[in-house]
């Protein structure tokens, strides 16, 4: 019996069965045997519309559902199961949560109630190198149960209609809207938001069975019994490359114990390990990582998942009147599995953008695609993803990734909080990246020579293109901002496009981070 079988079968619920179910999905993705569903069809007729927005999927869908219902739109939300947050906290930074108050979705008191944990500092530590400490980054644990319940009540108060235990099974795109079908329910809407996650059947149809360009595998637990549980690790390594993977660790104090994750970046090659294999390694290495024996721990729950990432992200809408949001939209960087954080970062922009699209009736595919614009600061992170992973047949120095990351993070520490903090929150800015590259090259002039064979020249050239685009976006954003008073005088449709252009420059250059008000 493996450690995984032994420990997971003693936990409440049926985590082992669930792990094997997710593993079967991961295997079919690696082997390219996933069927491509046909859930969306097209017809040219017009329909009588009863809804402004129908949201499919309630986890992150309720965030936009509450915001749009509050603005007076007729919103329905269809959820396959019961709309309830998961037991495990979402980690995020405090200032990011303020958007709920700014959008008047939560009062300060309600926001405080959603915060289950708060800790400091957090460590970044790579095998064989001195650690770096940061404060106030991803150090807040949000309770998804409380957050989703509070937002659900707001949604209902503002006239939103919730359909639970109602799996969406089809959508017909017409000349003026969409008919959404879910069992015996048929809802005719001006706009459909697909919030059904990474494995949304609509996304699978839109991507036509394409294999992801990269995957992040994550396994972990929440457990009691650790002797030290007041600070966290944002990223740590304790081993060299093994099984063609660099293993990374994360640890956070949780409300009912300590959460520890093992994660790794790879491609979807058929020979890549299963989540169950990764879990075996997690249990084997956890004692060394946290200086604890497994017998000391009382495991509360198992946590696991895999996150497919596509270079073509965010996903552009494939049909009129259908917009992916949340994980289905692929809005987070390939380095992050913080899809909640990515949604929070874009919540204000998406709320005002969807509101403007509904007001100006610009709901066709091209107009909606402006809500998921090209973002060079997301695209540059592909190089980092590649430099933190190893090809299935590649031979590199087993300590190369550890050494590279130690050098880069020490350079960022030298440059200070304005450089390191946005990066750790998934926001890449041109000046911070430029300074980091300069500082790293100063301390290690040969670093590029080591990376090129690992990531390959095409990846590097592709990265250069996005790096230049990042510089251009950063340079153009002040111009777009200065034009804002003029944009406000435009009629609704051109204004919709101009505002989306300005936001693309702002978010694509990381200027949404911090106090920028533009
Ligand atoms: C182990 C782990 C740890 C994580 N930690 C963090 C973290 O610390 N911070 C962070 O920011 N993020 C974290 N995340 C990511 C975060 O949980 C996801 O980004 C978030 O749950 C995505 O929400 P979503 O609504 O887009 O998709 P999902 O969570 O996949 O939810 C999809 C929703 O759609 C519903 N649905 C699916 N199909 C249908 C259908 N046919 N009809 C109707 N409804 C349907 C589902 O029931 C579900 O409610 C973590 C994820 C994992 C796995």
Coordinates of C-alpha atoms and ligand atoms in Angstrom, one line a residue:
X1 CA 0.0 0.0 0.0
X2 CA 1.5 3.4 -0.9
X3 CA 1.6 6.3 1.5
X4 CA -1.0 8.1 -0.6
X5 CA -3.5 5.2 -0.4
X6 CA -2.8 4.8 3.3
X7 CA -3.2 8.5 4.3
X8 CA -5.9 9.5 1.9
X9 CA -8.2 6.6 2.7
X10 CA -8.1 7.7 6.4
X11 CA -9.3 11.2 5.6
X12 CA -12.9 12.3 5.7
X13 CA -14.9 12.0 2.5
X14 CA -13.6 10.1 -0.5
X15 CA -10.4 12.0 -1.5
X16 CA -8.7 8.9 -2.9
X17 CA -11.6 8.3 -5.3
X18 CA -11.6 12.0 -6.3
X19 CA -7.8 12.0 -6.8
X20 CA -8.2 9.0 -9.1
X21 CA -11.0 10.7 -11.0
X22 CA -8.9 13.8 -11.6
X23 CA -5.9 11.6 -12.4
X24 CA -8.0 9.9 -15.1
X25 CA -8.7 13.3 -16.6
X26 CA -5.0 14.3 -16.5
X27 CA -4.1 11.0 -18.2
X28 CA -6.7 11.5 -21.0
X29 CA -5.2 15.0 -21.5
X30 CA -1.7 13.6 -21.7
X31 CA -2.8 10.9 -24.1
X32 CA -4.9 13.3 -26.2
X33 CA -8.0 11.0 -25.8
X34 CA -10.4 13.6 -24.4
X35 CA -13.5 13.9 -26.5
X36 CA -14.3 17.3 -28.0
X37 CA -17.9 18.1 -26.9
X38 CA -20.4 20.0 -29.1
X39 CA -22.3 22.1 -26.6
X40 CA -22.6 25.3 -28.6
X41 CA -24.5 25.5 -31.9
X42 CA -25.3 28.4 -34.1
X43 CA -28.5 29.5 -35.8
X44 CA -29.4 32.7 -37.6
X45 CA -32.9 33.4 -36.2
X46 CA -33.6 36.0 -33.6
X47 CA -35.2 35.2 -30.2
X48 CA -37.2 36.9 -27.5
X49 CA -34.7 37.8 -24.8
X50 CA -35.7 37.4 -21.1
X51 CA -32.3 37.9 -19.5
X52 CA -29.4 40.3 -19.9
X53 CA -26.8 37.9 -18.5
X54 CA -26.8 34.1 -17.8
X55 CA -23.8 32.9 -15.8
X56 CA -22.9 29.2 -16.1
X57 CA -20.9 28.1 -13.0
X58 CA -21.1 29.6 -9.6
X59 CA -17.7 29.5 -7.9
X60 CA -16.2 32.7 -9.4
X61 CA -19.3 33.3 -11.4
X62 CA -21.1 34.7 -8.4
X63 CA -18.5 37.5 -8.1
X64 CA -19.6 39.0 -11.4
X65 CA -23.2 37.8 -10.8
X66 CA -23.4 40.0 -7.7
X67 CA -21.7 42.9 -9.3
X68 CA -23.9 42.9 -12.5
X69 CA -27.2 42.3 -10.6
X70 CA -26.3 45.2 -8.4
X71 CA -26.0 47.4 -11.5
X72 CA -29.6 46.5 -12.3
X73 CA -29.1 43.9 -15.0
X74 CA -31.4 40.8 -15.2
X75 CA -29.0 38.1 -14.2
X76 CA -29.5 34.3 -13.8
X77 CA -26.8 32.0 -12.5
X78 CA -26.8 28.2 -13.2
X79 CA -24.7 26.0 -11.0
X80 CA -24.2 22.3 -11.5
X81 CA -24.1 21.6 -7.8
X82 CA -24.9 23.7 -4.8
X83 CA -23.4 27.2 -4.7
X84 CA -20.9 26.9 -1.8
X85 CA -17.2 27.8 -1.5
X86 CA -14.7 25.1 -0.8
X87 CA -13.4 24.5 2.8
X88 CA -9.8 25.4 2.0
X89 CA -8.9 29.1 2.0
X90 CA -7.8 31.0 -1.0
X91 CA -4.5 32.9 -0.4
X92 CA -4.3 36.4 -1.6
X93 CA -2.8 39.8 -0.6
X94 CA -4.8 42.2 1.6
X95 CA -4.8 45.2 -0.8
X96 CA -6.2 43.1 -3.6
X97 CA -9.4 42.4 -1.6
X98 CA -10.2 46.1 -1.4
X99 CA -11.9 45.8 -4.8
X100 CA -14.9 44.3 -3.1
X101 CA -15.4 47.5 -1.0
X102 CA -14.6 49.7 -4.0
X103 CA -17.4 48.0 -6.0
X104 CA -19.7 48.2 -3.0
X105 CA -20.1 44.4 -3.0
X106 CA -18.9 44.1 0.6
X107 CA -18.7 46.5 3.5
X108 CA -15.4 46.8 5.4
X109 CA -17.0 44.7 8.2
X110 CA -18.2 42.0 5.7
X111 CA -14.8 41.9 4.1
X112 CA -13.2 41.4 7.5
X113 CA -15.5 38.4 8.1
X114 CA -14.3 36.7 5.0
X115 CA -10.7 36.8 6.2
X116 CA -9.9 33.5 8.0
X117 CA -6.2 33.9 8.4
X118 CA -3.5 36.5 8.3
X119 CA 0.3 35.9 8.8
X120 CA 3.7 37.3 8.2
X121 CA 6.4 37.0 6.9
X122 CA 6.7 34.6 4.0
X123 CA 9.9 33.0 2.8
X124 CA 11.3 32.3 -0.6
X125 CA 14.0 29.7 -0.4
X126 CA 15.9 27.6 -2.9
X127 CA 18.0 24.6 -2.0
X128 CA 21.6 25.6 -1.1
X129 CA 20.9 29.4 -1.1
X130 CA 20.0 31.9 1.6
X131 CA 16.3 32.6 1.9
X132 CA 14.5 35.9 1.0
X133 CA 11.8 37.2 3.3
X134 CA 8.8 39.3 2.2
X135 CA 5.8 40.7 4.1
X136 CA 2.2 41.2 3.2
X137 CA 2.2 39.0 0.0
X138 CA -0.4 36.2 -0.3
X139 CA -0.5 36.3 3.5
X140 CA -4.3 36.4 3.8
X141 CA -6.5 33.4 3.7
X142 CA -10.0 34.1 2.4
X143 CA -12.8 31.8 3.5
X144 CA -14.5 30.8 0.3
X145 CA -17.6 29.6 2.2
X146 CA -18.2 32.9 3.8
X147 CA -17.3 35.0 0.8
X148 CA -19.5 33.1 -1.6
X149 CA -22.5 33.0 0.8
X150 CA -22.2 36.8 1.4
X151 CA -22.1 37.5 -2.3
X152 CA -24.9 35.0 -3.0
X153 CA -27.1 37.0 -0.6
X154 CA -26.2 40.3 -2.4
X155 CA -27.0 38.7 -5.7
X156 CA -30.4 37.5 -4.5
X157 CA -31.1 40.8 -2.8
X158 CA -30.5 42.6 -6.1
X159 CA -32.9 40.4 -8.0
X160 CA -30.5 37.8 -9.3
X161 CA -32.0 34.4 -9.9
X162 CA -30.0 31.3 -8.8
X163 CA -30.6 27.8 -10.2
X164 CA -28.7 25.2 -8.2
X165 CA -28.3 21.5 -9.1
X166 CA -28.8 22.7 -12.7
X167 CA -26.0 21.6 -15.0
X168 CA -25.8 23.5 -18.3
X169 CA -25.9 21.1 -21.2
X170 CA -26.1 23.3 -24.3
X171 CA -26.2 26.7 -25.9
X172 CA -27.6 28.0 -29.2
X173 CA -26.1 31.2 -30.5
X174 CA -28.8 33.2 -32.4
X175 CA -28.7 36.5 -34.3
X176 CA -29.3 38.5 -31.1
X177 CA -28.4 36.3 -28.1
X178 CA -28.1 32.8 -26.7
X179 CA -30.5 30.1 -25.6
X180 CA -28.9 28.3 -22.7
X181 CA -30.3 24.9 -21.9
X182 CA -30.0 23.0 -18.6
X183 CA -32.2 20.0 -18.3
X184 CA -35.8 21.3 -18.5
X185 CA -34.7 24.9 -18.1
X186 CA -34.3 27.1 -21.2
X187 CA -33.0 30.7 -20.7
X188 CA -32.8 33.2 -23.5
X189 CA -30.1 35.8 -22.8
X190 CA -28.3 38.7 -24.4
X191 CA -25.0 37.5 -22.9
X192 CA -23.8 34.2 -21.6
X193 CA -20.8 34.1 -19.2
X194 CA -18.9 30.7 -19.1
X195 CA -17.6 30.4 -15.6
X196 CA -17.4 26.6 -15.6
X197 CA -13.6 26.4 -14.9
X198 CA -10.6 25.0 -16.8
X199 CA -12.6 22.0 -18.0
X200 CA -15.7 23.8 -19.2
X201 CA -17.2 22.0 -22.1
X202 CA -17.5 25.3 -23.9
X203 CA -13.7 25.9 -23.6
X204 CA -13.1 22.3 -24.7
X205 CA -15.1 22.9 -27.8
X206 CA -13.5 26.3 -28.4
X207 CA -10.0 24.9 -28.0
X208 CA -10.9 21.8 -30.2
X209 CA -9.0 19.3 -28.1
X210 CA -5.7 21.2 -28.3
X211 CA -3.2 19.9 -25.8
X212 CA -2.1 22.6 -23.3
X213 CA 1.3 24.2 -23.8
X214 CA 2.1 23.8 -20.2
X215 CA 0.6 22.3 -17.0
X216 CA 1.0 22.9 -13.3
X217 CA 0.4 19.9 -11.1
X218 CA -0.3 20.5 -7.4
X219 CA -0.9 18.2 -4.5
X220 CA -1.0 19.0 -0.8
X221 CA -2.8 18.7 2.5
X222 CA -4.1 20.8 5.3
X223 CA -3.0 19.2 8.6
X224 CA -2.5 19.9 12.3
X225 CA 0.5 19.0 14.4
X226 CA 3.3 21.2 13.0
X227 CA 5.5 22.7 15.7
X228 CA 5.8 26.0 13.7
X229 CA 2.8 27.6 12.1
X230 CA 3.0 31.3 12.1
X231 CA 4.8 32.1 8.8
X232 CA 4.5 30.9 5.3
X233 CA 6.6 29.9 2.3
X234 CA 5.7 31.4 -1.1
X235 CA 8.0 29.2 -3.0
X236 CA 10.7 26.8 -1.7
X237 CA 12.8 23.9 -3.0
X238 CA 14.6 21.2 -1.1
X239 CA 15.6 18.9 -3.9
X240 CA 17.4 19.1 -7.3
X241 CA 15.5 18.1 -10.5
X242 CA 14.2 14.6 -10.2
X243 CA 11.9 12.6 -12.6
X244 CA 12.4 15.5 -15.1
X245 CA 10.6 17.8 -12.6
X246 CA 11.7 20.5 -10.3
X247 CA 9.5 20.2 -7.2
X248 CA 8.4 23.5 -5.6
X249 CA 6.8 23.8 -2.2
X250 CA 4.4 26.3 -0.6
X251 CA 3.2 26.5 3.0
X252 CA 0.6 28.7 4.7
X253 CA -1.0 28.8 8.2
X254 CA -4.7 27.9 7.7
X255 CA -7.6 28.3 10.0
X256 CA -7.6 24.6 11.0
X257 CA -4.0 23.7 10.5
X258 CA -1.2 24.2 8.1
X259 CA -1.5 24.0 4.3
X260 CA 1.5 22.6 2.4
X261 CA 1.6 22.2 -1.3
X262 CA 4.0 20.5 -3.7
X263 CA 3.7 21.8 -7.3
X264 CA 5.7 21.4 -10.5
X265 CA 5.6 22.8 -14.0
X266 CA 5.7 20.5 -17.0
X267 CA 4.2 19.7 -20.4
X268 CA 1.4 17.2 -21.1
X269 CA 3.8 14.5 -22.4
X270 CA 2.2 11.0 -22.0
X271 CA 5.2 9.9 -19.8
X272 CA 4.6 12.7 -17.2
X273 CA 3.7 11.5 -13.7
X274 CA 0.2 11.1 -12.3
X275 CA -1.0 13.1 -9.4
X276 CA -1.0 10.0 -7.3
X277 CA 2.8 9.5 -8.0
X278 CA 3.3 13.2 -7.1
X279 CA 1.4 12.7 -3.9
X280 CA 3.7 9.8 -3.0
X281 CA 6.7 12.1 -3.4
X282 CA 4.9 14.8 -1.4
X283 CA 4.4 12.4 1.6
X284 CA 8.0 11.1 1.2
X285 CA 9.5 14.6 1.2
X286 CA 7.1 16.5 3.6
X287 CA 9.0 15.4 6.7
X288 CA 12.2 16.8 5.4
X289 CA 10.6 20.0 4.1
X290 CA 8.7 20.9 7.3
X291 CA 10.9 19.1 9.8
X292 CA 8.0 17.0 11.0
X293 CA 7.3 13.3 11.0
X294 CA 4.1 12.1 9.3
X295 CA 3.0 10.4 12.5
X296 CA 2.8 13.8 14.3
X297 CA 0.3 15.1 11.8
X298 CA -3.5 14.9 11.8
X299 CA -4.5 15.3 8.2
X300 CA -7.7 17.3 7.6
X301 CA -8.0 17.2 3.9
X302 CA -6.2 16.5 0.7
X303 CA -5.8 19.2 -1.9
X304 CA -4.9 18.6 -5.5
X305 CA -5.5 19.7 -9.1
X306 CA -3.9 20.3 -12.4
X307 CA -3.9 23.6 -14.3
X308 CA -3.7 23.5 -18.1
X309 CA -2.1 26.7 -19.6
X310 CA -2.3 27.7 -23.3
X311 CA -0.1 30.2 -25.0
X312 CA -3.2 31.5 -26.6
X313 CA -4.4 33.1 -23.4
X314 CA -6.6 34.8 -22.3
X315 CA -9.0 32.8 -24.4
X316 CA -10.7 35.0 -27.1
X317 CA -14.4 34.4 -27.4
X318 CA -15.2 32.0 -30.2
X319 CA -18.9 32.9 -30.6
X320 CA -21.0 36.1 -30.4
X321 CA -22.6 36.7 -27.0
X322 CA -20.5 34.1 -25.1
X323 CA -17.6 35.3 -22.9
X324 CA -15.4 33.0 -20.7
X325 CA -14.6 34.3 -17.3
X326 CA -12.5 32.9 -14.3
X327 CA -10.4 29.8 -14.9
X328 CA -12.2 29.1 -18.2
X329 CA -10.8 32.3 -19.7
X330 CA -7.1 31.4 -18.9
X331 CA -6.5 34.8 -17.5
X332 CA -3.8 33.8 -15.0
X333 CA -0.2 33.5 -15.7
X334 CA 1.3 30.0 -16.4
X335 CA 3.2 30.4 -13.2
X336 CA 0.3 30.8 -11.0
X337 CA -2.5 28.5 -9.8
X338 CA -4.1 31.5 -8.1
X339 CA -7.2 31.8 -10.3
X340 CA -9.2 33.5 -7.6
X341 CA -6.4 36.1 -7.3
X342 CA -6.5 36.6 -11.1
X343 CA -10.3 37.1 -11.0
X344 CA -10.0 39.6 -8.2
X345 CA -7.3 41.5 -10.1
X346 CA -9.7 41.9 -13.1
X347 CA -13.0 42.1 -11.3
X348 CA -13.4 45.9 -11.5
X349 CA -12.3 46.0 -15.1
X350 CA -14.6 43.1 -16.1
X351 CA -17.6 44.5 -14.2
X352 CA -17.3 47.9 -15.9
X353 CA -16.4 46.4 -19.3
X354 CA -19.4 44.0 -19.3
X355 CA -21.7 46.7 -18.0
X356 CA -20.5 49.0 -20.9
X357 CA -20.9 46.2 -23.4
X358 CA -24.5 45.6 -22.3
X359 CA -25.3 49.3 -22.2
X360 CA -23.9 49.9 -25.7
X361 CA -25.1 46.6 -27.0
X362 CA -21.6 45.7 -28.2
X363 CA -21.9 41.9 -27.5
X364 CA -20.6 40.4 -30.7
X365 CA -17.5 38.3 -30.7
X366 CA -15.0 41.1 -31.7
X367 CA -16.4 43.5 -29.1
X368 CA -16.2 40.8 -26.4
X369 CA -12.7 39.9 -27.3
X370 CA -11.6 43.4 -26.2
X371 CA -12.5 42.2 -22.7
X372 CA -9.8 39.6 -22.9
X373 CA -7.0 41.6 -24.7
X374 CA -3.5 40.5 -25.4
X375 CA -1.4 41.2 -22.2
X376 CA 2.4 41.2 -22.8
X377 CA 3.0 41.0 -19.1
X378 CA 1.3 37.7 -19.1
X379 CA 3.0 36.5 -22.2
X380 CA 6.5 37.3 -20.9
X381 CA 5.9 34.8 -18.1
X382 CA 6.0 31.9 -20.5
X383 CA 9.8 32.2 -20.5
X384 CA 9.9 31.9 -16.7
X385 CA 7.6 28.9 -16.9
X386 CA 9.9 27.2 -19.3
X387 CA 13.0 28.1 -17.2
X388 CA 11.3 26.4 -14.2
X389 CA 10.5 23.2 -16.1
X390 CA 12.5 20.5 -17.8
X391 CA 11.7 18.7 -21.1
X392 CA 10.9 15.0 -20.9
X393 CA 14.2 14.1 -22.7
X394 CA 16.3 17.0 -21.6
X395 CA 19.5 16.8 -19.7
X396 CA 20.4 19.8 -17.6
X397 CA 22.5 20.4 -14.4
X398 CA 20.2 19.0 -11.7
X399 CA 20.6 22.1 -9.6
X400 CA 20.2 24.6 -12.5
X401 CA 16.7 25.7 -11.7
X402 CA 17.5 26.2 -8.0
X403 CA 20.6 28.2 -8.9
X404 CA 18.8 30.4 -11.4
X405 CA 15.9 31.2 -9.1
X406 CA 18.2 32.0 -6.2
X407 CA 20.1 34.5 -8.3
X408 CA 16.9 36.1 -9.7
X409 CA 15.2 36.4 -6.3
X410 CA 18.3 37.8 -4.7
X411 CA 18.5 40.4 -7.4
X412 CA 14.9 41.3 -6.8
X413 CA 15.5 41.5 -3.0
X414 CA 18.3 43.9 -3.6
X415 CA 16.0 46.0 -5.8
X416 CA 13.4 46.1 -3.0
X417 CA 9.6 45.8 -2.5
X418 CA 8.5 47.8 -5.7
X419 CA 10.2 45.1 -7.7
X420 CA 9.7 41.9 -5.8
X421 CA 6.1 42.4 -4.5
X422 CA 4.2 42.9 -7.8
X423 CA 6.1 39.9 -9.3
X424 CA 5.1 37.7 -6.5
X425 CA 1.5 38.8 -7.0
X426 CA 1.6 37.8 -10.7
X427 CA 2.0 41.4 -12.0
X428 CA 5.0 41.9 -14.3
X429 CA 6.0 45.5 -15.0
X430 CA 8.5 46.6 -17.5
X431 CA 10.7 48.7 -15.3
X432 CA 10.9 46.0 -12.6
X433 CA 11.7 43.3 -15.1
X434 CA 14.3 45.5 -16.8
X435 CA 16.0 46.2 -13.5
X436 CA 15.9 42.5 -12.5
X437 CA 17.5 41.4 -15.7
X438 CA 20.2 44.1 -15.5
X439 CA 20.9 43.3 -11.8
X440 CA 21.0 39.5 -12.6
X441 CA 23.3 40.0 -15.5
X442 CA 25.6 42.1 -13.4
X443 CA 26.0 39.5 -10.8
X444 CA 26.0 36.5 -13.2
X445 CA 27.1 37.7 -16.7
X446 CA 26.9 34.1 -18.1
X447 CA 23.3 33.4 -16.9
X448 CA 21.7 33.8 -20.4
X449 CA 24.2 31.2 -21.8
X450 CA 22.8 28.7 -19.3
X451 CA 19.2 29.4 -19.9
X452 CA 19.2 29.3 -23.8
X453 CA 19.9 25.6 -24.1
X454 CA 17.2 24.9 -21.5
X455 CA 14.4 27.0 -22.9
X456 CA 15.4 26.9 -26.6
X457 CA 16.1 29.8 -29.0
X458 CA 12.5 30.0 -30.4
X459 CA 11.1 30.6 -26.8
X460 CA 13.7 33.3 -26.2
X461 CA 12.9 35.1 -29.5
X462 CA 9.2 34.8 -28.7
X463 CA 9.9 36.3 -25.3
X464 CA 11.8 39.2 -26.8
X465 CA 8.8 40.1 -28.9
X466 CA 6.6 40.2 -25.8
X467 CA 9.3 42.1 -23.8
X468 CA 9.3 44.8 -26.5
X469 CA 5.5 44.9 -26.5
X470 CA 5.6 45.3 -22.7
X471 CA 7.9 48.3 -23.1
X472 CA 5.6 49.7 -25.7
X473 CA 2.5 49.2 -23.6
X474 CA 4.2 50.9 -20.6
X475 CA 5.2 53.8 -22.8
X476 CA 1.7 54.2 -24.4
X477 CA -0.3 53.9 -21.3
X478 CA 0.3 57.6 -20.1
X479 CA -0.9 58.7 -23.5
X480 CA -4.1 56.6 -23.3
X481 CA -4.7 58.0 -19.8
X482 CA -4.3 61.6 -21.0
X483 CA -6.9 60.9 -23.6
X484 CA -9.4 59.7 -21.0
X485 CA -11.3 63.1 -20.7
X486 CA -11.8 63.1 -24.4
X487 CA -12.9 59.4 -24.5
X488 CA -15.6 60.3 -22.0
X489 CA -17.2 62.6 -24.5
X490 CA -17.5 59.9 -27.2
X491 CA -20.8 58.1 -28.0
X492 CA -21.2 54.7 -26.3
X493 CA -19.9 52.3 -29.0
X494 CA -16.6 54.1 -29.8
X495 CA -16.2 54.9 -26.1
X496 CA -16.5 51.1 -25.4
X497 CA -13.6 50.4 -27.8
X498 CA -11.5 53.3 -26.5
X499 CA -11.9 52.3 -22.9
X500 CA -11.0 48.7 -23.6
X501 CA -7.8 49.9 -25.5
X502 CA -6.8 52.0 -22.5
X503 CA -7.5 49.1 -20.1
X504 CA -5.5 46.7 -22.3
X505 CA -2.5 49.1 -22.0
X506 CA -3.0 49.5 -18.3
X507 CA -3.4 45.8 -17.3
X508 CA -1.0 44.6 -20.0
X509 CA 1.8 46.7 -18.6
X510 CA 1.0 46.0 -14.9
X511 CA -0.1 49.5 -14.2
X512 CA -3.2 48.3 -12.4
X513 CA -0.9 47.3 -9.5
X514 CA -1.0 49.5 -6.4
X515 CA -2.4 53.0 -6.4
X516 CA -2.6 53.9 -10.1
X517 CA -6.1 55.3 -10.6
X518 CA -6.2 55.6 -14.3
Ligands
LIG1 C1 -5.2 22.9 -4.7 C2 -5.7 24.2 -5.1 C3 -5.3 25.4 -4.4 C4 -5.6 26.6 -4.9 N1 -5.2 27.7 -4.1 C5 -5.5 29.0 -4.6 C6 -5.1 30.1 -3.8 O1 -4.5 30.0 -2.8 N2 -5.4 31.4 -4.3 C7 -6.1 31.5 -5.5 O2 -6.3 32.7 -5.9 N3 -6.5 30.4 -6.2 C8 -6.3 29.2 -5.8 N4 -6.7 28.1 -6.5 C9 -7.4 28.3 -7.7 C10 -8.9 28.6 -7.5 O3 -9.5 27.6 -6.7 C11 -9.6 28.6 -8.9 O4 -8.9 29.5 -9.7 C12 -11.0 28.9 -8.8 O5 -11.7 27.9 -8.1 C13 -11.6 29.0 -10.2 O6 -13.0 29.2 -10.1 P1 -13.9 29.0 -11.4 O7 -15.2 29.4 -11.0 O8 -13.3 29.8 -12.6 O9 -13.7 27.5 -11.8 P2 -14.0 26.2 -10.9 O10 -13.5 26.4 -9.5 O11 -13.6 25.1 -11.7 O12 -15.6 26.3 -10.7 C14 -16.4 26.0 -11.8 C15 -17.8 26.1 -11.4 O13 -18.7 25.8 -12.4 C16 -19.6 24.7 -12.1 N5 -19.9 24.0 -13.3 C17 -19.0 23.2 -13.9 N6 -19.7 22.6 -15.0 C18 -20.9 23.1 -15.0 C19 -22.1 22.9 -15.8 N7 -22.1 22.1 -16.8 N8 -23.2 23.6 -15.5 C20 -23.2 24.5 -14.4 N9 -22.2 24.7 -13.6 C21 -21.1 24.0 -13.9 C22 -18.8 24.0 -11.0 O14 -19.7 23.2 -10.2 C23 -18.1 25.1 -10.2 O15 -18.9 25.7 -9.3 C24 -6.4 26.8 -6.0 C25 -6.8 25.7 -6.7 C26 -6.5 24.4 -6.3 C27 -6.9 23.2 -7.0

